[in-house]
Coordinates of C-alpha atoms in Angstrom, one line a residue:
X1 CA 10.5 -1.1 -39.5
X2 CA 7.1 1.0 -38.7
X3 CA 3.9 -0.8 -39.3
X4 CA 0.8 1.5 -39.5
X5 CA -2.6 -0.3 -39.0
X6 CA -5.6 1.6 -39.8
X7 CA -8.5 -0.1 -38.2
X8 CA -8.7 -1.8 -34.5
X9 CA -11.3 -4.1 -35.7
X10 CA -10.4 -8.4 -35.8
X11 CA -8.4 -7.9 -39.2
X12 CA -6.6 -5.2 -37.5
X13 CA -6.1 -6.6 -34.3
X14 CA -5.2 -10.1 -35.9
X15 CA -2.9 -8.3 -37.9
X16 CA -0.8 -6.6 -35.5
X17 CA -0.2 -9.4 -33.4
X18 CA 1.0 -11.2 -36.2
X19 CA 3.4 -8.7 -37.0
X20 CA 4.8 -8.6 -33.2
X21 CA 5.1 -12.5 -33.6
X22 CA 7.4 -12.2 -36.6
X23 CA 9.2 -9.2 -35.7
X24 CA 9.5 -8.7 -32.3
X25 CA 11.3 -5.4 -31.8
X26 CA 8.9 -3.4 -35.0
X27 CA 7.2 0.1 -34.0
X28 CA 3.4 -1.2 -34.8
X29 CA 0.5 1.0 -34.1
X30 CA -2.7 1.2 -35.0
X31 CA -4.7 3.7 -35.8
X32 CA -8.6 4.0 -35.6
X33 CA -11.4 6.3 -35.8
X34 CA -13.5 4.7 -32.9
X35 CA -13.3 6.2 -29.8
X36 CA -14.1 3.4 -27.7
X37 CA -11.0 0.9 -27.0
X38 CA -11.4 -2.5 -28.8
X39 CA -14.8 -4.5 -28.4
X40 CA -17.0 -7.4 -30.1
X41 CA -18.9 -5.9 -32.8
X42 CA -20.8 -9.2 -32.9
X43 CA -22.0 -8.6 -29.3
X44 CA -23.4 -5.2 -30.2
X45 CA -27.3 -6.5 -31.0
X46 CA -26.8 -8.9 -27.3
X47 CA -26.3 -5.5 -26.0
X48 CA -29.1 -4.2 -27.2
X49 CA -30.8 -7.2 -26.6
X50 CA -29.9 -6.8 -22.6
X51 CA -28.5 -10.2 -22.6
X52 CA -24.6 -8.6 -21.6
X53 CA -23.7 -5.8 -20.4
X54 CA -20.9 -3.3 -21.7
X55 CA -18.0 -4.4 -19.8
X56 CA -18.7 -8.2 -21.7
X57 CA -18.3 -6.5 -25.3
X58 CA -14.5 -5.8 -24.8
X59 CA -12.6 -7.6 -27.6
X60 CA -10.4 -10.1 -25.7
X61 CA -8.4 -10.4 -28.4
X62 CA -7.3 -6.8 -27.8
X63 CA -6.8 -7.2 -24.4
X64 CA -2.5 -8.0 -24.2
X65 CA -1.6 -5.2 -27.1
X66 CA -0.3 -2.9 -24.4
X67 CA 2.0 -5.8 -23.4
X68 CA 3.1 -6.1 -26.9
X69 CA 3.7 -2.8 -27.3
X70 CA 1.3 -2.1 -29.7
X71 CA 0.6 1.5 -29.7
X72 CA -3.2 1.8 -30.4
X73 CA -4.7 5.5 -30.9
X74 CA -8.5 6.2 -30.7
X75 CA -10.6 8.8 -32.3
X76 CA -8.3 9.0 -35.6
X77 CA -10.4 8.9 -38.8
X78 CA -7.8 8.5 -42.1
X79 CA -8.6 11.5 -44.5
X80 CA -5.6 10.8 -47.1
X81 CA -2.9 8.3 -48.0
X82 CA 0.4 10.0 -49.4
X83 CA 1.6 7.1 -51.1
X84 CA 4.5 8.9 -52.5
X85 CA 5.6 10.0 -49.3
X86 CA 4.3 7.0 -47.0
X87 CA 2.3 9.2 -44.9
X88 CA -1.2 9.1 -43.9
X89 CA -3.3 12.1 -42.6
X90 CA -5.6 11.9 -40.3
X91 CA -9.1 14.4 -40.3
X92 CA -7.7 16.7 -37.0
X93 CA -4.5 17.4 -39.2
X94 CA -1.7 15.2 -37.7
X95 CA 0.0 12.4 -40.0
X96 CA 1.5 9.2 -39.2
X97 CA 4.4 7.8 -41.3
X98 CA 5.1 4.2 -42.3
X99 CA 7.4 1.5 -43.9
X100 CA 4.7 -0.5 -44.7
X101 CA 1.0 -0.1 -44.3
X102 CA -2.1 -2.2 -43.5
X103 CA -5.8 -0.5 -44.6
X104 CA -8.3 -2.5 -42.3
X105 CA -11.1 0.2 -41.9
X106 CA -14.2 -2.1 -42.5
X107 CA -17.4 -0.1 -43.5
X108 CA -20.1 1.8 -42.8
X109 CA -24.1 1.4 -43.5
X110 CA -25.5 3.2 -46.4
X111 CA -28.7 5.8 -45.2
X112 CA -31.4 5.7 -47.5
X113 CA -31.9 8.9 -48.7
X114 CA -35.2 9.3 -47.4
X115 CA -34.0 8.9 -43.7
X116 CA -30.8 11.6 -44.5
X117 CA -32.7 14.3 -42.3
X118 CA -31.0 14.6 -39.2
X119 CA -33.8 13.3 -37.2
X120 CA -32.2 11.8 -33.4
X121 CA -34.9 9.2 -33.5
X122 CA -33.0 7.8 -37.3
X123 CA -30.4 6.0 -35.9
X124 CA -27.9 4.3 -38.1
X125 CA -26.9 0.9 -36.3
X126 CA -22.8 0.3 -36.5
X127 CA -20.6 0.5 -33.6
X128 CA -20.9 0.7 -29.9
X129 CA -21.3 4.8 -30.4
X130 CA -24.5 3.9 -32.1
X131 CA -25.9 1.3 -29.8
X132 CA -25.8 3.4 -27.0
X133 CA -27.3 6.3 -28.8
X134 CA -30.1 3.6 -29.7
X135 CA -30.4 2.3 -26.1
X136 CA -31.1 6.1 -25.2
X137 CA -33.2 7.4 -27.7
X138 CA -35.8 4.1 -28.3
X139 CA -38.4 4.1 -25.8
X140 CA -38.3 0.6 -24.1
X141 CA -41.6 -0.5 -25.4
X142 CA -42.1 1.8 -28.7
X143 CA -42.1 0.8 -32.3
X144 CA -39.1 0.6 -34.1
X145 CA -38.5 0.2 -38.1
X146 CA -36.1 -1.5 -39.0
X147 CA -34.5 -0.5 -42.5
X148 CA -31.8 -3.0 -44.2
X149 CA -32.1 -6.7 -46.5
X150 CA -29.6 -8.7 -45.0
X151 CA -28.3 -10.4 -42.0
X152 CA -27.9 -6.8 -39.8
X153 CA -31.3 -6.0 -40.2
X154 CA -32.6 -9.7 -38.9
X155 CA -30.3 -9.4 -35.6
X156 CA -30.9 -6.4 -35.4
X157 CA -34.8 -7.0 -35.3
X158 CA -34.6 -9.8 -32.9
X159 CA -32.4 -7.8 -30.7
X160 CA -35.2 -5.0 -30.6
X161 CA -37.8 -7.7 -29.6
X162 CA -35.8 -9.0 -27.2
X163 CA -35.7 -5.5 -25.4
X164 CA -39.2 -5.3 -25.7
X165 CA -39.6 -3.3 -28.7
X166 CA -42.4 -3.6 -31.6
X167 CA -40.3 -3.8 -34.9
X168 CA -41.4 -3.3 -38.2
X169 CA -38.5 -4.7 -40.7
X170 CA -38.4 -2.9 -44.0
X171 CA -37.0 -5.8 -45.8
X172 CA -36.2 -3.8 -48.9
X173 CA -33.8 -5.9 -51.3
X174 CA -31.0 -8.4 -51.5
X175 CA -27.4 -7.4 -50.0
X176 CA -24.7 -6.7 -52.6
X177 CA -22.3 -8.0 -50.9
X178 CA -21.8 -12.0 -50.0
X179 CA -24.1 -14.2 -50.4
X180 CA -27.7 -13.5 -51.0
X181 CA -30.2 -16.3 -48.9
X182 CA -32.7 -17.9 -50.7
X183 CA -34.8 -20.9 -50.8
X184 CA -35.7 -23.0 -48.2
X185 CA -32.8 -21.6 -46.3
X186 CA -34.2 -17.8 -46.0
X187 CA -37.8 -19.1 -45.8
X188 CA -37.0 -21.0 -42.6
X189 CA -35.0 -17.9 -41.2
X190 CA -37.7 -15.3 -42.7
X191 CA -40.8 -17.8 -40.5
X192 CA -38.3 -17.4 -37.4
X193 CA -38.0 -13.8 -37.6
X194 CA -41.9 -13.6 -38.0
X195 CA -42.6 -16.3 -34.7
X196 CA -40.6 -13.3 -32.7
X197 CA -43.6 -11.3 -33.6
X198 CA -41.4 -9.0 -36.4
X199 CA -43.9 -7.6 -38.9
X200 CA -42.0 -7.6 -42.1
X201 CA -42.7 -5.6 -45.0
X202 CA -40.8 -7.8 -47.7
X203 CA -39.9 -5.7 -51.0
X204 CA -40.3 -2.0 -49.3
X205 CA -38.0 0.4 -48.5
X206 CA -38.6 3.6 -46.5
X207 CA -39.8 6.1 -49.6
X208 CA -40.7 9.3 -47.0
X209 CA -39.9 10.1 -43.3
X210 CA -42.6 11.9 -41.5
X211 CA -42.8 13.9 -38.1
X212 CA -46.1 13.3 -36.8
X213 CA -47.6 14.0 -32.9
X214 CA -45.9 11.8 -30.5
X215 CA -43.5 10.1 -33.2
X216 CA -43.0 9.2 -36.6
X217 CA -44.6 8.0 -39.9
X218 CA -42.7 5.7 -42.7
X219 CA -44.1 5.7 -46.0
X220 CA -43.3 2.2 -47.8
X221 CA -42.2 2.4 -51.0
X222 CA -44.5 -0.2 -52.6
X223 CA -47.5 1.6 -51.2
X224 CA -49.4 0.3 -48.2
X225 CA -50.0 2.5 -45.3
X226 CA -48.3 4.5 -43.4
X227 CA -46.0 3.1 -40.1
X228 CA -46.2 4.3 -36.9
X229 CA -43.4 4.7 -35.0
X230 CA -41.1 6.1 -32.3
X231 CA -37.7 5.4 -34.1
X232 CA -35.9 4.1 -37.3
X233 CA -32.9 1.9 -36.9
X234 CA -30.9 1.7 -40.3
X235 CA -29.3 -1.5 -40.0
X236 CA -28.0 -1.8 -43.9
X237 CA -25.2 -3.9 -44.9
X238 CA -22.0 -2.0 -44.8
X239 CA -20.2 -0.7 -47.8
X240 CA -16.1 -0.5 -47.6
X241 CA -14.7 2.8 -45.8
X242 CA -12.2 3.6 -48.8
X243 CA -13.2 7.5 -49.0
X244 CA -10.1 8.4 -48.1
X245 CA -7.8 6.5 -50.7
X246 CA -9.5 8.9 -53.5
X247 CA -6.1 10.0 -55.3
X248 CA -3.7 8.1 -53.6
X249 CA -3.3 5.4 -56.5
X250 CA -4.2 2.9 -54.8
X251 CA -6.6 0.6 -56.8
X252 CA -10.4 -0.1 -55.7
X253 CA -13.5 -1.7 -57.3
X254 CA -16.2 -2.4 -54.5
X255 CA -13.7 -2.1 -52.0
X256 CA -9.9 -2.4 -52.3
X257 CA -8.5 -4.3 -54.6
X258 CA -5.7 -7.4 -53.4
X259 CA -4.1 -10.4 -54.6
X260 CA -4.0 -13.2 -53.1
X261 CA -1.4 -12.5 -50.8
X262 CA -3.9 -9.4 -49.6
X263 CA -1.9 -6.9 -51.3
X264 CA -2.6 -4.2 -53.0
X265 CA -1.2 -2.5 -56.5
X266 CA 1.1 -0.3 -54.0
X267 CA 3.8 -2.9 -52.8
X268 CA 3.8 -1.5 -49.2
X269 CA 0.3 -1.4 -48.5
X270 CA -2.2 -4.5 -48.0
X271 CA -5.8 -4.6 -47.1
X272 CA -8.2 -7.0 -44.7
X273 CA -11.5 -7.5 -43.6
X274 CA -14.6 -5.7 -44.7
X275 CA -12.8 -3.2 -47.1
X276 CA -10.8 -5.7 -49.2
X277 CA -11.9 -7.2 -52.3
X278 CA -10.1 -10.3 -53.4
X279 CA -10.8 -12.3 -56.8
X280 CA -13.1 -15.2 -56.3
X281 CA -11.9 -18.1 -58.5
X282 CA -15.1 -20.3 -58.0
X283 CA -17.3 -17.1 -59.1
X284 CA -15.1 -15.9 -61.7
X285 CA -15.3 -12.6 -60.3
X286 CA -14.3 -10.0 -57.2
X287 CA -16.3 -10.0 -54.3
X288 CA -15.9 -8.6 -50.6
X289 CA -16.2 -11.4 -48.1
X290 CA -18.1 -9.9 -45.1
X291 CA -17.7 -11.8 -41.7
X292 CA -15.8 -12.3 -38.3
X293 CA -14.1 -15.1 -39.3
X294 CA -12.6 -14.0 -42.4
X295 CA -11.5 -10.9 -41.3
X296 CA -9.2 -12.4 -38.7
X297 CA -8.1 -15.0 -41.3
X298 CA -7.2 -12.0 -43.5
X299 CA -5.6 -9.9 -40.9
X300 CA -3.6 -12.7 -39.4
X301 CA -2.3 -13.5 -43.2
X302 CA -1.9 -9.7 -43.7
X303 CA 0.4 -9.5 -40.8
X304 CA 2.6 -11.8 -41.4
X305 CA 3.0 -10.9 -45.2
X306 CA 3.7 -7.8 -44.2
X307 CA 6.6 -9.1 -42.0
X308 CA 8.1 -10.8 -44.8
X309 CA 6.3 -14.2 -45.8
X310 CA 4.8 -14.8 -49.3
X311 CA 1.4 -16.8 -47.8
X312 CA -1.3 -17.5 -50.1
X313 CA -4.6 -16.7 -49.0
X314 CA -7.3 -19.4 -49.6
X315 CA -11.0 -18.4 -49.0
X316 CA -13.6 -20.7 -47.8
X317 CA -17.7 -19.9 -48.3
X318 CA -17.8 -21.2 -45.3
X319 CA -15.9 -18.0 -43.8
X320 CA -19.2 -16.2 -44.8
X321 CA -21.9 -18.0 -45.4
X322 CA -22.7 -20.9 -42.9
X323 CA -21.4 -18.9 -40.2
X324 CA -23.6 -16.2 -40.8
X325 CA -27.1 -17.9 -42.7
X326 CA -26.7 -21.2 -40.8
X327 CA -27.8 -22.4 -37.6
X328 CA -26.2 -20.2 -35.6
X329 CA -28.2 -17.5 -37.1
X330 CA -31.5 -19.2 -35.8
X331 CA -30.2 -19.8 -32.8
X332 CA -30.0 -16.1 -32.3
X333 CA -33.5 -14.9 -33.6
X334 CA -34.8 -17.2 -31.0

């Protein structure tokens, strides 16, 4: 049996190991578009922050697929899925065939298309690539603005201050994905974000970009002056990395579509993590549940589906929410 993984993420990595545990002698590999081998996507903002350094962010999770002969290959983006033929190509031309197939590709973070103008001083926040561009390119002490609504943007921001930065959060609406903060709950978050000495500028978006002497200007989008500053961080919420499924059949709303046992309208192939959408029962409708925790829930259940058990998956809010908006959250402005 060949088991293609595309994504190297926690779903993906959950996944595959699950597989090797229920079918020991499978060809598995996994396929992923970052070049860098696996790390903690959580631990990103600490490295901006200077709290770690690069050698902590390795996923340790990751660490034994080697041993399990898990064959995991780097800088391959997905550019089609061949359903009919159970082949996927990849953007440098080479394919990969599979039995059955496990779509795990996260997202990405929408740019605002103001900030679309090739600037290296915009700097879309995502993956370890970015961070280190970001490390480079923001002056230790300059001004950053920060563009994004949700819970990116306010680690993000902290993570800048932390550094040394001035940040100037352009707090521009509610995420579209999860679960919105509000009340007393995002007022107590919203005061610790401000006691780190953020300036936020609640209900604006970046409307214009300007190159000025010795930096840049942001024009809000509610009026107000003009922002000084040496760099603009786009730290929005990421929206599922399906691009490459256009014509393939498989079904997608949001993200892609599952049942319950994360699988999609195409027997073979299931989804996890940040791309899947799966049916919300206490909602009443689909939703994409964003986070860590749920992704290697989703991966590990994934995997072993995919070997040949029926398992239900049961989502929690507390997969999402609490781990994200709760505590822990404050603990990391601080």
């Amino acid at each position: 049996m060949r088991y293609l993984i595309l994504g190297c993420g926690p779903a993906g990595v959950a996944a595959a190991k699950a597989i090797r545990g229920k079918d020991p002698n499978a060809g598995i590999v996994i396929a992923t578009e970052e070049r860098d081998p696996p790390y903690s996507r959580p631990l990103l903002t600490e490295l901006i922050a200077g709290r770690v350094g690069r050698a902590a962010i390795s996923e340790p999770q990751a660490a034994d697929l080697s041993e399990l002969g898990i064959d995991v290959r780097l800088g391959m983006r997905a550019s089609k899925l061949d359903t009919a033929g159970n082949r996927v190509v990849f953007s440098d031309g080479t394919g990969s065939a599979y039995d059955v197939l496990l779509v795990a590709t996260g997202g990405k973070p929408g740019i605002p298309p103001a900030l679309r103008i090739g600037h290296p001083s915009v700097l879309p926040f995502d993956s370890l690539e970015d961070t280190l561009k970001i490390l480079e390119r923001v002056p230790p002490r300059g001004t950053v603005a920060v563009c994004g609504p949700g819970f990116l943007a306010i680690v993000t921001s902290s993570a800048l201050r932390k550094r040394g930065n001035g940040v100037v959060w352009f707090r521009s609406d509610k995420p579209r994905h999860g679960y919105p903060i509000g009340g007393e709950l995002e007022a107590n978050i919203l005061d610790s974000v401000r006691n780190t000495g953020v300036r936020i500028l609640d209900g604006h978006d970046i409307a214009e970009l300007r190159e000025v002497a010795g930096g840049l200007e942001a024009v809000p989008t509610v009026g107000g002056p003009p922002v000084r500053c040496d760099a603009v961080v786009i730290a929005n919420e990421r929206s599922p990395s399906t691009g490459f499924l256009a014509g393939s059949g498989v079904e997608t709303g949001a993200g892609i579509l599952v049942d319950d046992r994360l699988r999609t309208n195409v027997p073979n192939i299931y989804a996890a993590g940040d791309c899947a959408e799966l049916f919300d029962w206490g909602s009443g409708h689909s939703r994409i549940n964003f986070g860590l925790r749920s992704a290697i829930k989703q991966g590990r259940l994934a995997g072993e589906n995919m070997a040949g058990a029926e398992k239900l998956y049961a989502r929690e809010t507390s997969d999402y929410f609490w781990i994200l908006f709760g505590p822990a959250l404050l603990d990391r402005i601080k």
